[in-house]
Coordinates of C-alpha atoms in Angstrom, one line a residue:
M1 CA 0.0 -0.1 0.1
C2 CA 1.2 3.6 -0.8
N3 CA 0.6 6.5 1.7
R4 CA -3.0 7.4 0.8
F5 CA -6.3 5.9 0.9
S6 CA -10.1 6.3 1.1
L7 CA -13.1 5.4 3.4
T8 CA -16.3 6.5 1.8
A9 CA -18.9 4.0 3.0
E10 CA -21.8 5.4 5.1
L11 CA -21.6 4.7 8.8
S12 CA -24.8 2.4 8.5
D13 CA -23.1 0.4 5.9
L14 CA -19.7 0.1 7.6
T15 CA -21.2 -1.1 11.0
E16 CA -23.6 -3.4 9.1
N17 CA -20.6 -5.0 6.7
F18 CA -18.5 -5.5 9.9
R19 CA -21.0 -6.0 12.6
I20 CA -19.9 -3.2 14.7
D21 CA -21.5 -3.2 18.0
R22 CA -20.4 0.1 19.5
V23 CA -19.0 3.4 17.7
H24 CA -16.7 5.2 20.0
V25 CA -15.5 8.1 17.7
P26 CA -17.2 10.8 15.2
Y27 CA -17.4 9.3 11.7
L28 CA -16.7 11.0 8.5
L29 CA -16.3 10.1 4.8
R30 CA -12.5 10.3 3.9
Y31 CA -11.4 10.7 0.5
N32 CA -7.5 11.2 1.1
I33 CA -6.5 9.6 4.3
A34 CA -2.7 10.3 4.9
P35 CA 0.0 9.0 7.3
T36 CA 0.0 10.6 10.9
Q37 CA -3.7 11.4 10.7
Q38 CA -6.2 9.8 12.9
I39 CA -8.0 7.1 10.9
P40 CA -11.0 4.6 11.9
I41 CA -10.1 1.2 13.0
I42 CA -12.2 -1.7 14.2
Q43 CA -11.1 -3.8 17.3
Q44 CA -12.6 -6.1 19.7
I45 CA -13.0 -4.7 23.1
G46 CA -14.6 -7.4 25.7
D47 CA -17.7 -8.8 23.9
E48 CA -18.0 -6.0 21.6
R49 CA -16.8 -5.2 18.2
C50 CA -16.0 -1.3 18.2
L51 CA -15.2 1.3 15.9
N52 CA -12.4 3.5 17.2
Q53 CA -9.6 5.6 15.9
H54 CA -5.7 5.3 15.9
R55 CA -2.9 7.4 14.5
W56 CA -1.7 5.9 11.3
G57 CA 2.1 5.1 11.5
L58 CA 4.0 3.8 14.6
M59 CA 6.3 6.1 16.8
P60 CA 8.6 7.0 18.6
Y61 CA 12.0 6.1 17.2
W62 CA 11.8 2.5 16.5
G63 CA 8.6 3.0 14.6
K64 CA 9.9 5.7 12.3
N65 CA 6.3 6.6 11.6
S66 CA 6.1 3.2 9.9
I67 CA 2.6 3.0 8.3
N68 CA 3.0 -0.6 6.8
A69 CA 4.6 -3.7 8.0
N70 CA 5.5 -6.6 5.8
V71 CA 3.9 -9.9 6.8
D72 CA 7.1 -11.9 6.3
T73 CA 8.9 -9.9 9.1
L74 CA 6.3 -9.9 11.7
R75 CA 7.8 -12.5 13.9
D76 CA 11.4 -11.3 13.3
R77 CA 11.2 -8.2 15.1
K78 CA 10.3 -8.2 19.0
Y79 CA 8.1 -5.1 19.1
L80 CA 6.0 -6.3 16.0
L81 CA 5.7 -9.7 17.5
S82 CA 4.2 -8.3 20.6
M83 CA 1.5 -6.6 18.7
L84 CA 0.8 -9.6 16.6
T85 CA 0.1 -11.5 19.8
K86 CA -2.4 -9.4 21.4
K87 CA -2.7 -6.0 19.6
R88 CA -4.7 -6.5 16.5
C89 CA -7.3 -4.5 14.7
V90 CA -8.7 -3.8 11.1
V91 CA -8.5 -0.8 9.0
P92 CA -11.6 -0.5 6.8
C93 CA -11.0 0.8 3.4
S94 CA -12.9 1.8 0.2
G95 CA -9.9 2.1 -2.1
F96 CA -6.1 3.1 -1.8
Y97 CA -3.9 5.2 -4.2
L98 CA -0.8 4.5 -5.9
W99 CA 1.6 6.3 -8.4
K100 CA 2.9 4.8 -11.5
Q101 CA 6.1 6.2 -13.2
E102 CA 5.8 7.0 -16.6
G103 CA 9.1 8.5 -18.0
K104 CA 9.6 11.9 -16.7
S105 CA 6.1 12.1 -15.4
R106 CA 4.0 10.1 -13.0
S107 CA 0.4 9.4 -12.5
A108 CA -2.2 8.6 -9.7
W109 CA -4.3 5.7 -9.8
R110 CA -7.1 4.4 -7.3
V111 CA -7.2 0.8 -6.4
V112 CA -10.6 -0.8 -5.8
D113 CA -11.9 -4.2 -4.8
R114 CA -14.2 -5.6 -7.6
N115 CA -16.2 -7.7 -5.4
K116 CA -16.3 -5.5 -2.2
S117 CA -17.2 -1.7 -1.9
I118 CA -15.5 -1.9 1.7
F119 CA -12.6 -4.3 2.3
A120 CA -10.8 -5.1 5.7
M121 CA -6.9 -4.5 6.0
P122 CA -5.1 -6.2 8.9
A123 CA -3.2 -3.9 11.1
I124 CA -1.5 -4.1 14.4
Y125 CA -1.4 -1.4 17.0
D126 CA 0.3 -0.1 20.2
V127 CA -0.3 2.6 22.7
W128 CA 2.6 5.2 23.2
L129 CA 2.8 7.1 26.4
D130 CA 4.3 10.7 26.1
S131 CA 6.0 12.4 29.3
D132 CA 2.8 13.2 30.7
K133 CA 1.5 9.7 30.5
N134 CA -0.9 10.6 28.1
E135 CA -1.9 7.8 25.9
F136 CA -1.6 7.8 21.7
P137 CA -2.9 4.8 20.1
M138 CA -1.2 4.1 16.7
C139 CA -1.3 1.2 14.1
T140 CA 0.4 0.1 10.9
V141 CA -1.2 -2.0 8.0
I142 CA 0.2 -5.2 7.2
T143 CA 1.4 -5.7 3.7
R144 CA 2.6 -8.5 1.2
G145 CA 4.3 -8.3 -1.9
T146 CA 4.1 -5.3 -4.4
S147 CA 1.3 -3.5 -6.4
F148 CA 1.0 -3.5 -10.2
D149 CA 4.8 -3.5 -10.9
T150 CA 5.2 -0.3 -9.0
G151 CA 7.3 -1.5 -6.3
Q152 CA 4.7 -0.1 -3.7
P153 CA 3.7 -2.3 -0.8
L154 CA 0.3 -4.0 -1.1
P155 CA -2.0 -4.6 1.7
V156 CA -3.5 -7.9 2.6
I157 CA -7.2 -8.3 2.3
L158 CA -8.9 -10.2 4.9
D159 CA -12.0 -12.5 4.0
D160 CA -14.9 -12.9 6.3
E161 CA -13.3 -16.0 7.9
S162 CA -9.9 -14.7 8.3
L163 CA -11.4 -11.3 9.8
E164 CA -12.8 -13.2 12.6
L165 CA -9.7 -15.0 13.5
W166 CA -7.7 -11.6 13.5
L167 CA -10.0 -10.0 15.8
N168 CA -10.3 -12.9 18.0
P169 CA -8.3 -12.1 21.1
E170 CA -8.0 -15.6 22.2
E171 CA -5.9 -16.3 19.2
T172 CA -2.4 -15.6 20.3
R173 CA -0.5 -18.3 18.1
T174 CA 1.8 -16.1 16.1
D175 CA 2.7 -18.8 13.7
V176 CA -1.1 -19.6 12.9
L177 CA -1.7 -15.8 12.4
Q178 CA 1.2 -15.2 10.1
S179 CA 0.3 -18.3 8.2
M180 CA -3.1 -17.1 7.6
L181 CA -2.0 -13.9 6.2
Q182 CA 0.5 -15.4 3.7
A183 CA -2.1 -17.9 2.5
L184 CA -4.9 -15.4 1.8
P185 CA -5.5 -15.2 -2.0
D186 CA -4.8 -11.8 -3.7
A187 CA -7.9 -9.5 -4.1
D188 CA -9.6 -9.0 -7.1
F189 CA -8.3 -5.4 -7.7
R190 CA -9.4 -2.8 -10.4
T191 CA -7.3 0.2 -11.0
Y192 CA -8.5 3.7 -12.5
P193 CA -6.5 7.1 -13.1
V194 CA -7.4 9.9 -10.4
T195 CA -6.6 13.4 -10.0
P196 CA -2.7 13.9 -9.1
F197 CA -4.0 16.3 -6.3
V198 CA -4.3 13.3 -4.1
E199 CA -0.7 13.7 -3.4
N200 CA -1.6 16.6 -1.4
A201 CA -2.9 15.6 1.9
A202 CA -4.7 18.5 2.5
W203 CA -6.9 17.8 -0.6
E204 CA -10.0 16.1 0.8
T205 CA -12.8 16.2 -1.5
P206 CA -15.0 13.6 -3.4
D207 CA -13.1 14.3 -6.8
C208 CA -10.2 12.5 -5.1
I209 CA -12.0 9.2 -6.1
E210 CA -13.6 10.2 -9.4
E211 CA -12.0 8.5 -12.6
V212 CA -10.4 10.8 -15.0
H213 CA -8.8 10.5 -18.4
P214 CA -5.2 9.2 -17.9
S215 CA -3.8 12.2 -19.4
L216 CA -5.2 14.2 -16.4
A217 CA -3.6 11.9 -13.8
L218 CA -0.3 13.0 -14.9
V219 CA 2.2 15.0 -13.2
K220 CA 5.8 16.3 -14.2
I221 CA 8.6 15.5 -11.6

């Protein structure tokens, strides 16, 4: 996954699709979500599946604002292994953006699932405490491989069965969880060109997700 995605589902559709019991935070349609911003996440709290929000990107020094974690390295790094064991959540997504290099120009493209208007990306999270003991929940999305010959990480997409396992707090076997993520089939993605203004994190309007002519997606570099 690159560094932008969108979540444009209505709250009613989101709660129904993921069987969310409780909403803890205000919910807005998002067209251009960027790293370090607060993003909607789904997590299991006791007997309830809840919609909450976390900062996108791990911190402090050891996380380096990491917005992605490769599935193959989850058990190789102690801090990621700890989160994989007991700090798992799901990032709901309607589509993500990537950039394709074309000579001295590059173009912006949106990636959507042909079969699902909303899909679930597995994530792991931690809670950082500042010097005043204030809590800052933060998360990173799990990826596998690269997308469409761009070299940009591609998010893992959970199906219904794997989503249930991922959010089950009683499942702590890291080998089972990692193997499940590695075995999931690739999603049936569709890509289409969009405005290059999505590169600007402040550009948060519905035209971010509208398909444009490929020539309008280009920007010189």
